[in-house]
Amino acid sequence: GAFLPGARITRFGDGVKDLSGDIVVATYQSLGGLSPEEVNEDPFGFMVLDEAHHAQGQGQWQDVILQVNARAKLALTGTLDLPKAGPVESAAIWLRGICGPIRYEITMSDLIDLNHLTRPLIRFMQYDAPKSDAAWCPEIEREVLTECAPRNRRIAEAAAEQVRLGKRVLVDGRYVPHCRVLYEMLRELLPPGRVSLLTGKSTKKQRERVLEGFRDGSVPAVGGTLLGEGVDIPELEVVI
């Protein structure tokens, strides 16, 4: 409304299904529930695709992008990797075929210099644990990563240390069971109510309540699988 006075802006998703606006804000998942005929009943003239790198993998993201008959499509991503050879070359071909050539790019260093991003301070944590020379597989991943007690303890201790220093900390995990282990460890290290867990089963109200506490500092530690890619929380200071 502020940029285009008089434009009608609607959304498709989160319980609302309205494609009638001049501008429609939609999720890939919501559009994926429509047939090509439904989504193109009133064709879009221009489509902006956020997190477009997901088009490299076959599935709903790719299907949605292909089925929308917009006259022009603009793909945006901050996580682009276009290998020219190797086992994932086909994924890069899909991305180029769907989105076309790169029209504009800016480096992370440039974004930092322009004050759009904070300059990161990266620290590597060390821990004592048995080494494994076996070939990488799910069993080895559990042994040396998700179920490695010394590693989990080091993560929890580092997160608790940063909270005690007044920082707000995100412990970002890939697997829910692993995140639960880290969450329980942090509960033992921090006062009651100072750490929360967010997973795909968390309700919208739970997410809003946790993020509100995270922003105001009452819940300075949050763990889980949800707050990874694409999250914009200016108050976030430490990511593990």
Tab-separated table of C-alpha atoms in Angstrom:
chain	number	residue	atom	x	y	z
A	1	GLY	CA	0.000	0.000	0.000
A	2	ALA	CA	2.748	2.476	0.880
A	3	PHE	CA	4.644	1.847	-2.372
A	4	LEU	CA	1.600	1.434	-4.616
A	5	PRO	CA	-1.302	3.542	-3.319
A	6	GLY	CA	-4.592	2.029	-4.393
A	7	ALA	CA	-3.148	-1.424	-5.154
A	8	ARG	CA	-5.091	-4.329	-3.704
A	9	ILE	CA	-2.783	-6.752	-1.877
A	10	THR	CA	-4.045	-10.216	-0.925
A	11	ARG	CA	-2.452	-13.417	0.319
A	12	PHE	CA	-2.746	-17.104	-0.400
A	13	GLY	CA	-1.737	-19.145	2.636
A	14	ASP	CA	-2.018	-19.268	6.424
A	15	GLY	CA	-5.736	-19.950	6.207
A	16	VAL	CA	-6.473	-17.269	3.589
A	17	LYS	CA	-6.929	-18.190	-0.088
A	18	ASP	CA	-7.339	-15.057	-2.181
A	19	LEU	CA	-5.716	-14.825	-5.626
A	20	SER	CA	-7.767	-11.806	-6.699
A	21	GLY	CA	-5.376	-9.023	-5.649
A	22	ASP	CA	-3.223	-6.827	-7.847
A	23	ILE	CA	-0.371	-8.261	-5.774
A	24	VAL	CA	-0.677	-11.719	-4.212
A	25	VAL	CA	1.699	-12.887	-1.464
A	26	ALA	CA	1.753	-16.691	-1.355
A	27	THR	CA	3.790	-19.610	-0.066
A	28	TYR	CA	5.081	-22.353	-2.331
A	29	GLN	CA	3.274	-24.914	-0.186
A	30	SER	CA	-0.083	-23.179	-0.595
A	31	LEU	CA	0.240	-22.775	-4.354
A	32	GLY	CA	1.330	-26.402	-4.577
A	33	GLY	CA	-2.146	-27.450	-3.514
A	34	LEU	CA	-3.681	-25.933	-6.654
A	35	SER	CA	-3.964	-27.396	-10.122
A	36	PRO	CA	-2.333	-25.507	-13.037
A	37	GLU	CA	-5.817	-24.550	-14.218
A	38	GLU	CA	-6.712	-23.019	-10.834
A	39	VAL	CA	-3.510	-21.042	-10.387
A	40	ASN	CA	-3.588	-19.740	-13.985
A	41	GLU	CA	-7.299	-18.905	-14.144
A	42	ASP	CA	-6.317	-15.226	-13.914
A	43	PRO	CA	-2.668	-15.327	-15.093
A	44	PHE	CA	0.027	-13.385	-13.268
A	45	GLY	CA	2.017	-10.873	-15.257
A	46	PHE	CA	5.060	-10.968	-12.981
A	47	MET	CA	6.200	-13.514	-10.400
A	48	VAL	CA	8.904	-12.964	-7.760
A	49	LEU	CA	10.365	-16.211	-6.420
A	50	ASP	CA	12.132	-16.030	-3.064
A	51	GLU	CA	14.573	-18.754	-1.927
A	52	ALA	CA	14.730	-19.845	-5.571
A	53	HIS	CA	17.721	-22.146	-5.040
A	54	HIS	CA	15.232	-24.792	-3.861
A	55	ALA	CA	14.267	-25.194	-7.514
A	56	GLN	CA	17.481	-27.234	-7.882
A	57	GLY	CA	15.735	-30.190	-6.254
A	58	GLN	CA	12.744	-31.899	-7.760
A	59	GLY	CA	9.556	-31.525	-5.757
A	60	GLN	CA	6.949	-28.968	-4.812
A	61	TRP	CA	9.165	-25.896	-5.193
A	62	GLN	CA	10.088	-26.829	-8.727
A	63	ASP	CA	6.539	-27.865	-9.626
A	64	VAL	CA	5.035	-24.565	-8.445
A	65	ILE	CA	7.539	-22.465	-10.379
A	66	LEU	CA	6.904	-24.452	-13.543
A	67	GLN	CA	3.106	-24.489	-13.363
A	68	VAL	CA	2.595	-20.723	-12.910
A	69	ASN	CA	2.307	-19.121	-16.357
A	70	ALA	CA	3.597	-15.691	-15.406
A	71	ARG	CA	4.815	-13.526	-18.285
A	72	ALA	CA	8.036	-12.794	-16.394
A	73	LYS	CA	9.680	-14.428	-13.383
A	74	LEU	CA	12.338	-12.950	-11.088
A	75	ALA	CA	14.204	-15.427	-8.876
A	76	LEU	CA	15.885	-14.301	-5.650
A	77	THR	CA	18.265	-16.251	-3.440
A	78	GLY	CA	21.055	-15.667	-0.973
A	79	THR	CA	22.234	-19.299	-1.161
A	80	LEU	CA	23.213	-19.897	-4.757
A	81	ASP	CA	25.603	-22.589	-5.937
A	82	LEU	CA	25.791	-23.360	-9.650
A	83	PRO	CA	28.377	-26.126	-10.137
A	84	LYS	CA	29.419	-26.753	-13.734
A	85	ALA	CA	30.325	-30.382	-13.193
A	86	GLY	CA	29.899	-33.244	-10.783
A	87	PRO	CA	26.949	-35.184	-9.376
A	88	VAL	CA	24.825	-32.086	-8.740
A	89	GLU	CA	25.305	-30.628	-12.209
A	90	SER	CA	21.754	-31.623	-13.178
A	91	ALA	CA	20.403	-29.542	-10.280
A	92	ALA	CA	22.230	-26.489	-11.620
A	93	ILE	CA	20.832	-27.140	-15.083
A	94	TRP	CA	17.303	-27.222	-13.655
A	95	LEU	CA	17.869	-23.931	-11.855
A	96	ARG	CA	19.256	-22.225	-14.969
A	97	GLY	CA	16.438	-23.620	-17.099
A	98	ILE	CA	13.699	-22.449	-14.727
A	99	CYS	CA	15.139	-19.097	-13.654
A	100	GLY	CA	17.333	-18.089	-16.585
A	101	PRO	CA	20.715	-16.340	-16.400
A	102	ILE	CA	21.918	-14.302	-13.426
A	103	ARG	CA	20.933	-10.644	-13.935
A	104	TYR	CA	22.373	-9.163	-10.768
A	105	GLU	CA	24.548	-10.405	-7.954
A	106	ILE	CA	26.157	-8.881	-4.890
A	107	THR	CA	28.684	-10.456	-2.541
A	108	MET	CA	28.254	-10.936	1.177
A	109	SER	CA	31.246	-8.634	1.729
A	110	ASP	CA	29.496	-5.874	-0.221
A	111	LEU	CA	26.310	-6.341	1.837
A	112	ILE	CA	28.384	-6.048	5.023
A	113	ASP	CA	30.086	-2.880	3.745
A	114	LEU	CA	26.630	-1.415	2.960
A	115	ASN	CA	25.470	-2.247	6.520
A	116	HIS	CA	22.782	-4.642	5.307
A	117	LEU	CA	24.510	-7.502	7.148
A	118	THR	CA	26.491	-7.665	10.370
A	119	ARG	CA	30.119	-8.665	9.997
A	120	PRO	CA	30.284	-12.180	11.469
A	121	LEU	CA	32.750	-13.387	14.069
A	122	ILE	CA	33.197	-17.117	13.484
A	123	ARG	CA	34.536	-19.345	16.260
A	124	PHE	CA	35.231	-23.069	16.043
A	125	MET	CA	34.523	-25.122	19.159
A	126	GLN	CA	36.678	-28.090	20.118
A	127	TYR	CA	35.605	-31.118	22.114
A	128	ASP	CA	37.081	-34.478	23.067
A	129	ALA	CA	35.409	-37.501	21.489
A	130	PRO	CA	36.420	-40.789	19.852
A	131	LYS	CA	37.436	-40.459	16.218
A	132	SER	CA	35.945	-42.556	13.429
A	133	ASP	CA	37.588	-43.411	10.120
A	134	ALA	CA	34.537	-45.255	8.768
A	135	ALA	CA	32.794	-44.153	5.574
A	136	TRP	CA	30.140	-41.519	6.098
A	137	CYS	CA	26.642	-42.942	6.556
A	138	PRO	CA	23.582	-42.281	8.761
A	139	GLU	CA	24.968	-44.525	11.525
A	140	ILE	CA	28.280	-42.670	11.607
A	141	GLU	CA	26.434	-39.329	11.533
A	142	ARG	CA	24.547	-40.310	14.666
A	143	GLU	CA	27.694	-41.619	16.334
A	144	VAL	CA	29.946	-38.611	15.738
A	145	LEU	CA	27.336	-35.828	15.592
A	146	THR	CA	23.794	-36.105	16.894
A	147	GLU	CA	24.380	-38.778	19.556
A	148	CYS	CA	27.905	-37.715	20.532
A	149	ALA	CA	27.568	-36.779	24.219
A	150	PRO	CA	30.801	-34.705	24.466
A	151	ARG	CA	29.818	-32.726	21.368
A	152	ASN	CA	26.283	-32.109	22.596
A	153	ARG	CA	27.571	-31.061	26.001
A	154	ARG	CA	30.021	-28.624	24.385
A	155	ILE	CA	27.203	-27.070	22.312
A	156	ALA	CA	24.951	-26.664	25.350
A	157	GLU	CA	27.743	-25.203	27.471
A	158	ALA	CA	28.698	-22.721	24.754
A	159	ALA	CA	25.084	-21.603	24.346
A	160	ALA	CA	24.621	-21.213	28.111
A	161	GLU	CA	27.876	-19.248	28.350
A	162	GLN	CA	26.684	-16.767	25.710
A	163	VAL	CA	23.320	-16.361	27.466
A	164	ARG	CA	25.116	-15.545	30.727
A	165	LEU	CA	27.039	-12.875	28.805
A	166	GLY	CA	23.725	-11.256	27.880
A	167	LYS	CA	23.530	-12.597	24.312
A	168	ARG	CA	20.527	-14.057	22.516
A	169	VAL	CA	21.376	-17.470	21.087
A	170	LEU	CA	19.912	-19.733	18.412
A	171	VAL	CA	20.892	-23.419	18.444
A	172	ASP	CA	19.916	-24.510	14.945
A	173	GLY	CA	19.610	-28.248	14.320
A	174	ARG	CA	18.691	-30.545	11.470
A	175	TYR	CA	16.921	-33.281	13.423
A	176	VAL	CA	14.181	-32.843	16.031
A	177	PRO	CA	15.452	-35.617	18.397
A	178	HIS	CA	18.894	-33.995	18.431
A	179	CYS	CA	17.373	-30.586	19.148
A	180	ARG	CA	15.410	-32.082	22.038
A	181	VAL	CA	18.609	-33.462	23.567
A	182	LEU	CA	20.288	-30.048	23.373
A	183	TYR	CA	17.147	-28.365	24.724
A	184	GLU	CA	17.074	-30.617	27.801
A	185	MET	CA	20.777	-29.973	28.409
A	186	LEU	CA	20.197	-26.224	28.244
A	187	ARG	CA	17.268	-26.475	30.637
A	188	GLU	CA	19.686	-27.933	33.196
A	189	LEU	CA	22.216	-25.141	32.642
A	190	LEU	CA	19.880	-22.119	32.566
A	191	PRO	CA	17.200	-20.788	34.934
A	192	PRO	CA	13.599	-21.932	34.295
A	193	GLY	CA	11.906	-20.364	31.276
A	194	ARG	CA	15.118	-19.091	29.681
A	195	VAL	CA	15.206	-21.585	26.786
A	196	SER	CA	12.526	-22.727	24.339
A	197	LEU	CA	12.265	-25.318	21.584
A	198	LEU	CA	10.605	-24.803	18.200
A	199	THR	CA	9.915	-27.633	15.767
A	200	GLY	CA	7.561	-28.283	12.885
A	201	LYS	CA	4.914	-29.384	15.395
A	202	SER	CA	4.969	-26.057	17.237
A	203	THR	CA	1.736	-24.132	16.712
A	204	LYS	CA	1.624	-20.641	15.290
A	205	LYS	CA	0.791	-19.224	18.728
A	206	GLN	CA	3.708	-21.079	20.287
A	207	ARG	CA	6.089	-19.730	17.640
A	208	GLU	CA	4.834	-16.176	18.097
A	209	ARG	CA	5.126	-16.404	21.884
A	210	VAL	CA	8.668	-17.805	21.747
A	211	LEU	CA	9.861	-15.235	19.184
A	212	GLU	CA	8.323	-12.409	21.206
A	213	GLY	CA	10.222	-13.633	24.275
A	214	PHE	CA	13.387	-13.981	22.217
A	215	ARG	CA	13.104	-10.429	20.920
A	216	ASP	CA	12.449	-8.860	24.344
A	217	GLY	CA	15.184	-10.973	25.968
A	218	SER	CA	13.004	-12.945	28.385
A	219	VAL	CA	13.762	-16.162	26.447
A	220	PRO	CA	17.369	-15.623	25.323
A	221	ALA	CA	17.982	-19.162	24.034
A	222	VAL	CA	15.953	-20.901	21.342
A	223	GLY	CA	16.689	-24.274	19.797
A	224	GLY	CA	15.026	-26.219	17.023
A	225	THR	CA	14.707	-26.907	13.336
A	226	LEU	CA	12.575	-23.937	12.250
A	227	LEU	CA	14.756	-20.854	12.569
A	228	GLY	CA	17.325	-21.550	9.915
A	229	GLU	CA	17.356	-20.328	6.353
A	230	GLY	CA	15.564	-17.093	5.541
A	231	VAL	CA	15.052	-15.981	9.146
A	232	ASP	CA	15.328	-12.244	9.820
A	233	ILE	CA	15.636	-11.550	13.561
A	234	PRO	CA	17.791	-8.461	14.161
A	235	GLU	CA	18.005	-9.274	17.872
A	236	LEU	CA	19.766	-12.588	17.145
A	237	GLU	CA	23.420	-12.344	18.186
A	238	VAL	CA	24.816	-15.887	18.318
A	239	VAL	CA	24.084	-18.923	16.121
A	240	ILE	CA	25.350	-22.422	16.906
